[in-house]
Coordinates of C-alpha atoms in Angstrom, one line a residue:
M1 CA -26.0 -108.0 -4.2
T2 CA -25.2 -110.3 -1.3
V3 CA -26.5 -110.8 2.1
P4 CA -24.0 -109.8 4.3
D5 CA -22.9 -110.1 3.4
P6 CA -24.4 -108.9 5.3
G7 CA -24.4 -111.2 2.2
D8 CA -23.0 -111.3 1.3
T9 CA -23.4 -111.5 3.1
T10 CA -22.5 -111.6 1.7
A11 CA -21.3 -109.3 2.7
T12 CA -24.1 -109.3 2.8
Q13 CA -27.4 -107.2 2.8
D14 CA -27.9 -108.4 6.3
L15 CA -27.9 -104.8 7.3
A16 CA -30.7 -103.8 4.9
A17 CA -33.3 -104.3 7.6
S18 CA -36.1 -102.0 6.5
A19 CA -37.3 -99.6 4.0
A20 CA -36.3 -96.5 2.2
S21 CA -38.7 -93.8 3.3
A22 CA -38.6 -92.2 -0.1
P23 CA -38.9 -94.0 -3.4
P24 CA -35.6 -95.8 -4.2
G25 CA -33.2 -94.1 -6.6
T26 CA -34.4 -90.5 -5.8
G27 CA -31.3 -89.6 -3.9
S28 CA -28.9 -90.6 -1.2
A29 CA -29.7 -92.7 1.8
A30 CA -29.7 -89.7 4.0
S31 CA -32.2 -87.8 1.9
S32 CA -34.7 -90.6 2.4
L33 CA -34.8 -90.1 6.1
P34 CA -37.5 -88.2 8.1
R35 CA -36.2 -84.8 9.0
A36 CA -38.6 -83.6 11.7
G37 CA -38.1 -85.3 15.1
G38 CA -36.8 -88.4 13.4
V39 CA -33.4 -90.0 12.8
L40 CA -32.1 -86.8 11.3
G41 CA -33.3 -84.7 14.2
P42 CA -30.6 -82.9 16.2
E43 CA -30.5 -85.7 18.8
H44 CA -29.7 -88.5 16.3
R45 CA -28.3 -86.8 13.2
A46 CA -24.6 -87.4 13.7
L47 CA -25.1 -91.0 14.7
S48 CA -27.5 -91.7 11.8
V49 CA -25.1 -90.3 9.2
G50 CA -22.2 -92.2 10.7
I51 CA -23.7 -95.7 10.8
V52 CA -25.4 -95.3 7.4
S53 CA -21.9 -94.5 6.1
V54 CA -20.7 -97.8 7.5
V55 CA -23.5 -99.6 5.8
L56 CA -22.7 -97.7 2.6
L57 CA -19.1 -99.0 2.7
I58 CA -20.3 -102.6 3.2
A59 CA -22.8 -102.2 0.3
F60 CA -20.2 -100.9 -2.0
E61 CA -17.8 -103.7 -1.1
A62 CA -20.4 -106.4 -1.6
T63 CA -21.4 -105.2 -5.1
A64 CA -17.9 -104.4 -6.3
V65 CA -16.2 -107.6 -5.0
G66 CA -19.0 -109.8 -6.4
T67 CA -18.3 -108.4 -9.9
A68 CA -14.6 -109.0 -9.7
M69 CA -14.8 -112.5 -8.1
P70 CA -15.1 -114.6 -11.4
V71 CA -12.0 -112.9 -12.9
A72 CA -10.0 -113.3 -9.7
A73 CA -10.9 -117.0 -9.4
R74 CA -10.0 -117.6 -13.0
E75 CA -6.6 -115.8 -12.9
L76 CA -5.7 -117.6 -9.7
N77 CA -6.7 -121.0 -11.2
G78 CA -9.3 -121.3 -8.5
I79 CA -12.6 -122.0 -10.2
P80 CA -13.0 -125.3 -8.4
L81 CA -12.7 -123.4 -5.1
Y82 CA -15.1 -120.6 -6.2
A83 CA -17.7 -121.4 -3.6
F84 CA -15.0 -121.3 -0.9
A85 CA -14.3 -117.6 -1.7
F86 CA -17.8 -116.8 -0.5
S87 CA -18.3 -119.3 2.2
A88 CA -14.9 -118.5 3.9
Y89 CA -16.3 -115.1 4.7
F90 CA -19.5 -116.6 6.3
T91 CA -17.6 -119.4 8.2
T92 CA -15.4 -117.0 10.2
S93 CA -18.1 -114.5 10.7
L94 CA -20.1 -117.1 12.6
F95 CA -17.6 -117.0 15.5
A96 CA -17.2 -113.2 15.2
M97 CA -21.0 -112.7 15.5
V98 CA -21.2 -114.6 18.8
F99 CA -18.1 -112.9 20.2
S100 CA -19.4 -109.4 19.1
G101 CA -22.8 -110.0 20.7
Q102 CA -21.1 -110.7 24.1
W103 CA -18.6 -108.0 23.7
A104 CA -21.3 -105.4 22.9
D105 CA -23.6 -106.5 25.7
R106 CA -20.7 -106.3 28.1
S107 CA -19.0 -103.0 27.2
G108 CA -21.0 -101.5 24.4
P109 CA -20.8 -101.7 20.6
L110 CA -18.0 -99.2 20.0
A111 CA -15.0 -101.5 20.4
P112 CA -16.4 -104.4 18.3
L113 CA -17.5 -102.0 15.6
A114 CA -14.1 -100.3 15.3
T115 CA -12.2 -103.6 15.5
G116 CA -14.5 -105.1 12.9
I117 CA -14.0 -102.3 10.4
G118 CA -10.2 -102.7 10.8
A119 CA -10.3 -106.4 10.2
F120 CA -12.7 -105.9 7.2
G121 CA -10.1 -103.7 5.5
A122 CA -7.2 -105.9 6.4
G123 CA -9.0 -108.9 4.8
L124 CA -9.5 -107.0 1.6
L125 CA -5.8 -106.1 1.4
L126 CA -4.8 -109.7 1.9
S127 CA -7.1 -110.9 -0.9
G128 CA -6.0 -108.2 -3.2
T129 CA -2.3 -109.1 -2.8
A130 CA -2.9 -112.9 -2.9
S131 CA -0.7 -115.0 -5.2
T132 CA -2.8 -118.2 -4.8
M133 CA -6.4 -119.0 -4.5
W134 CA -6.0 -120.3 -0.9
L135 CA -4.3 -117.0 0.1
F136 CA -7.2 -115.2 -1.5
I137 CA -9.7 -117.3 0.5
L138 CA -7.7 -116.6 3.7
G139 CA -8.2 -112.9 3.1
R140 CA -11.9 -113.5 2.7
A141 CA -11.9 -115.3 6.0
V142 CA -10.2 -112.4 7.8
Q143 CA -12.8 -110.1 6.2
G144 CA -15.5 -112.3 7.6
V145 CA -14.2 -111.8 11.1
G146 CA -14.6 -108.1 10.5
G147 CA -18.0 -108.4 9.0
G148 CA -19.3 -110.5 11.8
L149 CA -18.1 -108.0 14.4
V150 CA -19.6 -105.1 12.6
I151 CA -23.1 -106.5 11.8
V152 CA -24.0 -107.4 15.4
A153 CA -22.5 -104.2 16.8
L154 CA -24.7 -102.2 14.4
Y155 CA -27.8 -103.9 15.6
V156 CA -26.9 -103.2 19.2
V157 CA -26.4 -99.5 18.3
V158 CA -29.8 -99.4 16.8
S159 CA -31.4 -101.1 19.8
R160 CA -29.8 -98.8 22.3
A161 CA -29.7 -95.4 20.6
Y162 CA -33.1 -95.3 18.9
P163 CA -36.6 -95.6 20.4
E164 CA -38.7 -98.3 18.9
R165 CA -40.7 -95.8 16.7
L166 CA -37.5 -94.7 14.9
R167 CA -36.0 -98.2 14.4
P168 CA -37.8 -98.9 11.1
A169 CA -36.6 -95.4 9.8
I170 CA -32.9 -96.0 10.5
M171 CA -33.2 -99.5 9.1
A172 CA -34.8 -97.8 6.1
A173 CA -31.7 -95.8 5.6
F174 CA -29.6 -99.0 5.7
A175 CA -31.7 -100.3 2.8
A176 CA -31.6 -97.1 0.9
S177 CA -27.8 -97.0 1.2
W178 CA -27.6 -100.1 -1.1
V179 CA -29.3 -98.3 -4.0
I180 CA -26.4 -96.2 -5.3
P181 CA -23.7 -98.9 -4.7
S182 CA -25.8 -101.5 -6.5
V183 CA -25.6 -99.3 -9.7
V184 CA -22.2 -97.7 -9.3
G185 CA -20.4 -100.7 -7.7
P186 CA -20.6 -103.1 -10.6
L187 CA -19.8 -100.4 -13.1
A188 CA -16.8 -99.2 -11.2
S189 CA -15.6 -102.6 -10.3
G190 CA -16.0 -103.9 -13.8
T191 CA -14.2 -101.0 -15.3
V192 CA -11.3 -101.3 -12.8
T193 CA -11.1 -105.1 -13.4
E194 CA -11.0 -104.8 -17.2
H195 CA -8.5 -101.9 -17.3
L196 CA -6.4 -102.1 -14.2
G197 CA -7.0 -105.7 -12.9
W198 CA -9.2 -107.3 -10.3
R199 CA -6.6 -106.7 -7.5
W200 CA -7.2 -103.0 -7.5
V201 CA -10.9 -103.6 -6.6
F202 CA -9.8 -105.2 -3.3
I203 CA -6.9 -103.0 -2.6
G204 CA -8.8 -99.8 -3.3
I205 CA -11.9 -100.4 -1.1
P206 CA -10.0 -100.1 2.3
V207 CA -9.4 -96.4 1.5
L208 CA -13.1 -96.0 2.1
V209 CA -12.8 -97.3 5.6
V210 CA -11.5 -93.9 7.0
P211 CA -14.6 -91.7 6.4
P212 CA -17.1 -94.1 8.1
L213 CA -14.7 -94.4 11.1
A214 CA -14.4 -90.7 11.4
L215 CA -18.2 -90.2 11.3
A216 CA -19.5 -93.2 13.2
L217 CA -17.2 -93.8 16.2
P218 CA -17.5 -90.4 17.9
A219 CA -21.3 -90.4 17.5
I220 CA -21.5 -94.0 18.9
R221 CA -19.3 -93.0 21.8
A222 CA -21.7 -90.2 22.7
R223 CA -25.0 -92.1 22.1
A224 CA -24.5 -95.8 22.6
A225 CA -21.2 -96.5 24.4
G226 CA -20.9 -98.6 27.5
P227 CA -23.1 -101.4 28.8
A228 CA -26.9 -101.3 28.6
D229 CA -27.1 -100.8 32.4
P230 CA -24.1 -98.8 33.6
S231 CA -25.0 -99.3 37.3
A232 CA -24.9 -103.1 37.0
P233 CA -21.7 -105.1 37.1
A234 CA -20.3 -105.9 33.7
P235 CA -21.3 -109.5 32.7
A236 CA -18.5 -111.9 32.2
F237 CA -17.9 -113.5 28.8
D238 CA -19.8 -116.7 28.4
R239 CA -17.0 -119.1 27.7
R240 CA -19.4 -121.9 26.8
R241 CA -21.0 -119.8 24.1
I242 CA -17.6 -118.8 22.8
R243 CA -16.5 -122.4 22.6
L244 CA -19.7 -123.2 20.8
A245 CA -19.0 -120.4 18.4
L246 CA -15.6 -121.8 17.6
A247 CA -17.2 -125.3 17.1
I248 CA -19.8 -123.9 14.7
S249 CA -17.2 -122.2 12.6
L250 CA -14.9 -125.3 12.6
G251 CA -17.8 -127.6 11.8
A252 CA -19.0 -125.4 9.0
A253 CA -15.5 -125.2 7.5
L254 CA -15.1 -129.0 7.6
L255 CA -18.4 -129.6 5.9
Q256 CA -17.5 -127.0 3.2
Y257 CA -14.2 -128.8 2.6
A258 CA -15.9 -132.2 2.5
G259 CA -18.4 -131.0 0.0
Q260 CA -15.7 -129.5 -2.2
E261 CA -13.5 -132.6 -2.4
L262 CA -16.1 -135.2 -3.3
R263 CA -13.8 -138.2 -2.5
W264 CA -14.4 -141.2 -0.3
F265 CA -12.1 -139.8 2.5
S266 CA -14.3 -136.7 2.5
L267 CA -16.7 -138.7 4.8
V268 CA -14.2 -138.2 7.6
P269 CA -14.2 -134.3 7.7
A270 CA -17.9 -134.4 6.9
A271 CA -18.6 -136.6 10.0
A272 CA -16.3 -134.4 12.1
G273 CA -18.1 -131.3 10.9
V274 CA -21.5 -132.6 11.9
A275 CA -20.1 -133.6 15.3
F276 CA -18.9 -130.1 15.9
L277 CA -21.9 -128.3 14.3
V278 CA -25.0 -130.0 15.7
P279 CA -24.4 -129.3 19.4
A280 CA -23.1 -125.9 18.7
V281 CA -26.1 -124.9 16.7
L282 CA -28.5 -126.3 19.4
G283 CA -26.6 -124.3 22.0
L284 CA -26.5 -120.9 20.2
L285 CA -29.9 -120.6 18.5
P286 CA -33.2 -120.2 20.3
A287 CA -34.8 -123.4 21.5
G288 CA -37.2 -124.6 18.8
T289 CA -35.5 -122.9 15.9
W290 CA -35.1 -126.1 13.8
R291 CA -38.7 -127.1 14.3
A292 CA -39.9 -123.6 13.5
A293 CA -41.5 -122.9 16.9
R294 CA -43.7 -119.9 16.8
G295 CA -42.2 -116.4 17.5
L296 CA -38.5 -115.7 17.8
P297 CA -37.3 -119.2 16.8
S298 CA -39.2 -118.9 13.4
V299 CA -37.9 -115.4 12.9
V300 CA -34.3 -116.7 13.3
L301 CA -35.0 -119.7 11.1
L302 CA -36.6 -117.6 8.3
R303 CA -33.6 -115.3 8.2
G304 CA -31.4 -118.3 7.5
V305 CA -33.6 -119.9 4.9
A306 CA -34.1 -116.6 3.0
A307 CA -30.5 -115.4 3.1
G308 CA -28.9 -118.9 2.5
A309 CA -31.0 -119.6 -0.6
F310 CA -30.6 -116.2 -2.1
V311 CA -26.9 -115.7 -1.4
S312 CA -26.0 -119.2 -2.6
A313 CA -27.8 -118.6 -5.9
E314 CA -26.6 -115.1 -6.4
S315 CA -23.0 -116.1 -5.8
F316 CA -23.1 -118.1 -9.1
V317 CA -24.9 -115.5 -11.2
P318 CA -21.9 -113.5 -12.3
L319 CA -19.9 -116.6 -13.0
M320 CA -22.7 -118.0 -15.1
L321 CA -23.0 -114.8 -17.1
V322 CA -19.3 -114.5 -17.8
T323 CA -18.6 -118.1 -18.7
Q324 CA -21.8 -119.2 -20.3
R325 CA -23.1 -116.0 -22.0
G326 CA -19.8 -114.3 -22.6
L327 CA -20.6 -111.1 -20.8
S328 CA -17.8 -108.9 -19.5
P329 CA -17.4 -108.5 -15.7
T330 CA -19.0 -105.0 -16.0
M331 CA -22.1 -106.2 -17.8
A332 CA -22.4 -109.3 -15.6
G333 CA -22.4 -107.0 -12.5
L334 CA -24.8 -104.5 -14.0
S335 CA -27.3 -107.3 -14.7
L336 CA -27.9 -107.3 -11.0
A337 CA -27.9 -103.5 -10.6
L338 CA -31.7 -103.4 -10.4
G339 CA -31.6 -105.4 -7.2
G340 CA -30.5 -102.5 -5.0
A341 CA -33.5 -100.3 -5.7
A342 CA -35.9 -103.3 -5.7
W343 CA -34.5 -104.4 -2.3
A344 CA -35.0 -100.9 -0.9
L345 CA -38.5 -100.8 -2.3
G346 CA -39.4 -104.1 -0.7
S347 CA -38.1 -102.7 2.6
Y348 CA -40.1 -99.5 2.1
V349 CA -43.3 -101.4 1.5
Q350 CA -43.0 -103.5 4.7
S351 CA -42.3 -100.5 6.9
R352 CA -45.6 -98.8 6.2
P353 CA -47.6 -98.8 9.5
R354 CA -50.9 -99.8 7.8
L355 CA -49.2 -103.1 6.7
E356 CA -48.1 -104.1 10.1
P357 CA -51.2 -106.4 10.7
Y358 CA -50.3 -108.2 7.5
R359 CA -46.6 -108.7 8.1
E360 CA -46.8 -112.5 8.1
R361 CA -48.5 -112.5 4.7
L362 CA -46.0 -110.0 3.4
M363 CA -43.1 -112.2 4.4
A364 CA -44.7 -115.3 2.9
G365 CA -45.3 -113.4 -0.4
G366 CA -41.7 -112.2 -0.3
M367 CA -40.4 -115.7 -0.1
V368 CA -42.6 -116.7 -3.1
L369 CA -40.9 -113.9 -5.1
V370 CA -37.4 -115.1 -4.0
A371 CA -38.2 -118.7 -5.1
L372 CA -39.5 -117.5 -8.5
A373 CA -36.4 -115.3 -9.1
I374 CA -34.0 -118.2 -8.3
A375 CA -35.9 -120.6 -10.5
V376 CA -35.9 -118.3 -13.5
A377 CA -32.2 -117.4 -13.3
P378 CA -30.9 -120.5 -15.1
S379 CA -33.2 -119.9 -18.1
V380 CA -30.4 -117.6 -19.5
L381 CA -28.4 -120.7 -20.1
I382 CA -30.6 -121.0 -23.2
E383 CA -29.1 -118.7 -25.9
A384 CA -32.5 -117.6 -27.1
V385 CA -33.4 -116.1 -23.7
P386 CA -32.1 -112.5 -23.3
V387 CA -30.1 -111.7 -20.3
W388 CA -32.5 -109.0 -19.3
V389 CA -34.9 -111.8 -18.3
L390 CA -32.5 -112.6 -15.5
A391 CA -32.0 -109.0 -14.6
A392 CA -35.8 -108.4 -14.3
G393 CA -36.3 -111.7 -12.4
W394 CA -33.6 -110.9 -10.0
G395 CA -35.1 -107.5 -9.3
V396 CA -38.3 -109.3 -8.3
G397 CA -36.4 -111.6 -6.0
C398 CA -34.7 -108.6 -4.4
L399 CA -38.1 -107.0 -3.8
G400 CA -39.1 -110.0 -1.9
M401 CA -35.8 -110.2 0.0
G402 CA -36.2 -106.5 1.0
A403 CA -39.5 -107.3 2.7
V404 CA -38.4 -110.5 4.4
I405 CA -35.0 -109.4 5.7
A406 CA -36.4 -106.1 6.9
S407 CA -39.2 -107.8 8.7
T408 CA -37.0 -110.4 10.5
S409 CA -34.8 -107.6 11.8
V410 CA -37.7 -105.5 13.0
L411 CA -39.4 -108.5 14.6
L412 CA -36.2 -109.6 16.3
L413 CA -35.7 -106.3 18.0
K414 CA -39.4 -106.1 19.0
L415 CA -39.1 -109.6 20.7
S416 CA -35.8 -108.8 22.5
A417 CA -35.3 -107.1 25.8
P418 CA -32.5 -104.4 25.6
E419 CA -30.0 -106.6 27.6
E420 CA -30.7 -109.5 25.1
A421 CA -30.3 -107.5 21.9
G422 CA -26.7 -108.5 21.4
A423 CA -27.2 -112.2 22.0
N424 CA -30.4 -112.4 19.9
S425 CA -28.9 -110.3 17.1
A426 CA -25.9 -112.7 17.1
A427 CA -28.4 -115.7 16.8
L428 CA -30.1 -114.0 13.8
Q429 CA -26.8 -113.5 12.1
I430 CA -25.6 -117.0 13.0
S431 CA -28.7 -118.4 11.3
D432 CA -27.9 -116.2 8.3
G433 CA -24.2 -117.0 8.1
L434 CA -24.5 -120.7 8.8
S435 CA -27.2 -121.2 6.2
N436 CA -25.0 -119.4 3.7
V437 CA -22.1 -121.7 4.5
L438 CA -24.1 -124.9 4.4
L439 CA -26.1 -124.1 1.2
L440 CA -23.0 -122.8 -0.5
A441 CA -21.3 -126.1 0.4
A442 CA -24.2 -128.0 -1.0
G443 CA -24.4 -125.9 -4.1
G444 CA -20.6 -126.0 -4.6
A445 CA -20.6 -129.8 -4.3
A446 CA -23.3 -130.1 -6.9
F447 CA -21.6 -127.6 -9.1
A448 CA -18.3 -129.5 -8.9
A449 CA -19.9 -132.9 -9.3
L450 CA -21.4 -131.9 -12.7
G451 CA -18.2 -130.6 -14.1
G452 CA -18.4 -127.0 -12.8
G453 CA -14.7 -127.0 -11.8
A454 CA -13.8 -126.8 -15.5
V455 CA -16.1 -123.9 -16.1
G456 CA -14.2 -120.8 -17.1
A457 CA -10.8 -122.6 -16.9
H458 CA -9.9 -121.4 -20.4
A459 CA -13.0 -119.3 -21.2
T460 CA -12.9 -115.6 -22.0
A461 CA -15.6 -113.2 -22.8
A462 CA -14.9 -114.0 -26.5
D463 CA -15.2 -117.8 -26.2
A464 CA -17.6 -118.4 -23.4
A465 CA -18.5 -121.8 -24.8
T466 CA -15.2 -123.4 -23.8
G467 CA -15.8 -125.7 -20.9
S468 CA -19.5 -125.1 -20.9
H469 CA -21.3 -127.1 -18.2
P470 CA -24.8 -125.6 -18.0
A471 CA -26.1 -128.5 -15.9
A472 CA -23.7 -127.5 -13.1
F473 CA -25.4 -124.2 -12.8
V474 CA -28.9 -125.7 -12.9
A475 CA -27.9 -128.0 -10.0
V476 CA -27.2 -124.9 -8.0
F477 CA -30.3 -122.8 -8.8
L478 CA -33.2 -125.2 -8.7
P479 CA -32.5 -126.7 -5.2
M480 CA -32.1 -123.2 -3.8
A481 CA -35.5 -122.3 -5.3
G482 CA -36.9 -125.2 -3.3
V483 CA -35.3 -124.0 -0.1
A484 CA -36.9 -120.6 -0.7
L485 CA -40.3 -122.2 -1.1
A486 CA -39.9 -123.9 2.3
G487 CA -39.4 -120.4 3.7
V488 CA -43.0 -119.6 2.7
W489 CA -44.2 -122.0 5.4
V490 CA -41.8 -120.7 8.0
A491 CA -43.0 -117.2 7.4
T492 CA -46.5 -118.3 8.6
R493 CA -45.1 -119.0 12.0
V494 CA -43.2 -115.8 13.0
R495 CA -46.0 -114.4 15.1
V496 CA -46.9 -115.6 18.6
P497 CA -50.7 -116.1 18.8
V498 CA -52.4 -113.8 21.2
P499 CA -54.2 -115.8 23.9
V500 CA -58.0 -115.6 23.9
R501 CA -59.4 -114.3 27.2

């Protein structure tokens, strides 16, 4: 499961912002919602069902595509570019997030949401029909534009259409909507990949775009269309922020390219990437983010630390299981199936009102679980270690991620004025996406440097040992575990101290 993915985000489970209000796995996302005077009350029912359907689509895409990715990369002779297939999504979504925030603040979330879903489907079709790995990566980039538009627009919908008391409940439905796709997605994707081919996984998913559009758009038009203050003049697009957004995407792409090539001339694109990236990041994220200033800056930073470490590690799990342990794509995907329910459970735990005074400790504990899960993952490179150890450990990590990602989303909305919800949501997602790109670039570089580009070049499920480079996988997982541990400290700084009177 990826963070919007948002995951991955990677895609990603960026949308899984809070808890399921019933125990995970007991039914659909809708069945977990409060029915009396809540998000399924007459006033909010149509909107709630519509936007949860959008998240359900994103969840199914993330779990299905992740299962098919190792086979797609191998058949397109693109194993050396494997990390690009994930980071391209996050790179383009960085610009789309900033643009979507301004678009939604100016004229409401309806248009960016509809446009984003269309681009999301178009990117899937492009990847599914690609004849080379670079065309496949281009499709992922187009999909990232759609994902960036959608994720920020959905946060603005929640901010405008639901009172603060109902926000944890609708975020709970977002988390619960990952449970069924986490189980069904890998099984369906693996079966299609093995019997029809990986292309049908990408080509088939856009068919699912139509039902969410039909459900969500009319409800959003009725409940959350237009600017936050219709009586005020529409704000102009902030061209400076848009230029910074372009710079951050270009800088991230250059750094990813430099990390993948690992030649002396890679220093040139690396330097150019830093030159683009640093001023853009300083201009787009809240002041004090990089020094973990208390309050909103630390909330934004923690989102990036958690999502980046987790997504970067998870991206290599299916590839490791297919090429090093000989699992089929179906079984490799199912090894992570427990994650959906565990993520929703973690979100459910943090949403309980009696735990609100302990949210900081809960987030720190969640990051400890994430670090442990990532550190345990490469143990399956030892043949004597059963694969279920990774599956169980990853479920523990998803439990921690559910609590952390949910809490950052809830705290962000709590600390944001209505007219700032779009910009601050964009900052949260930029931190998420940028961290994914940078850590995937670092992980991909380490993977390639230790011979990972040869992994799976000739391997099949029957002879996984061919081209075995276990050290390449260790070089990805252990540093990401260290990043997750750093998030424990950041989690202690998300609350603003109350002045003593």
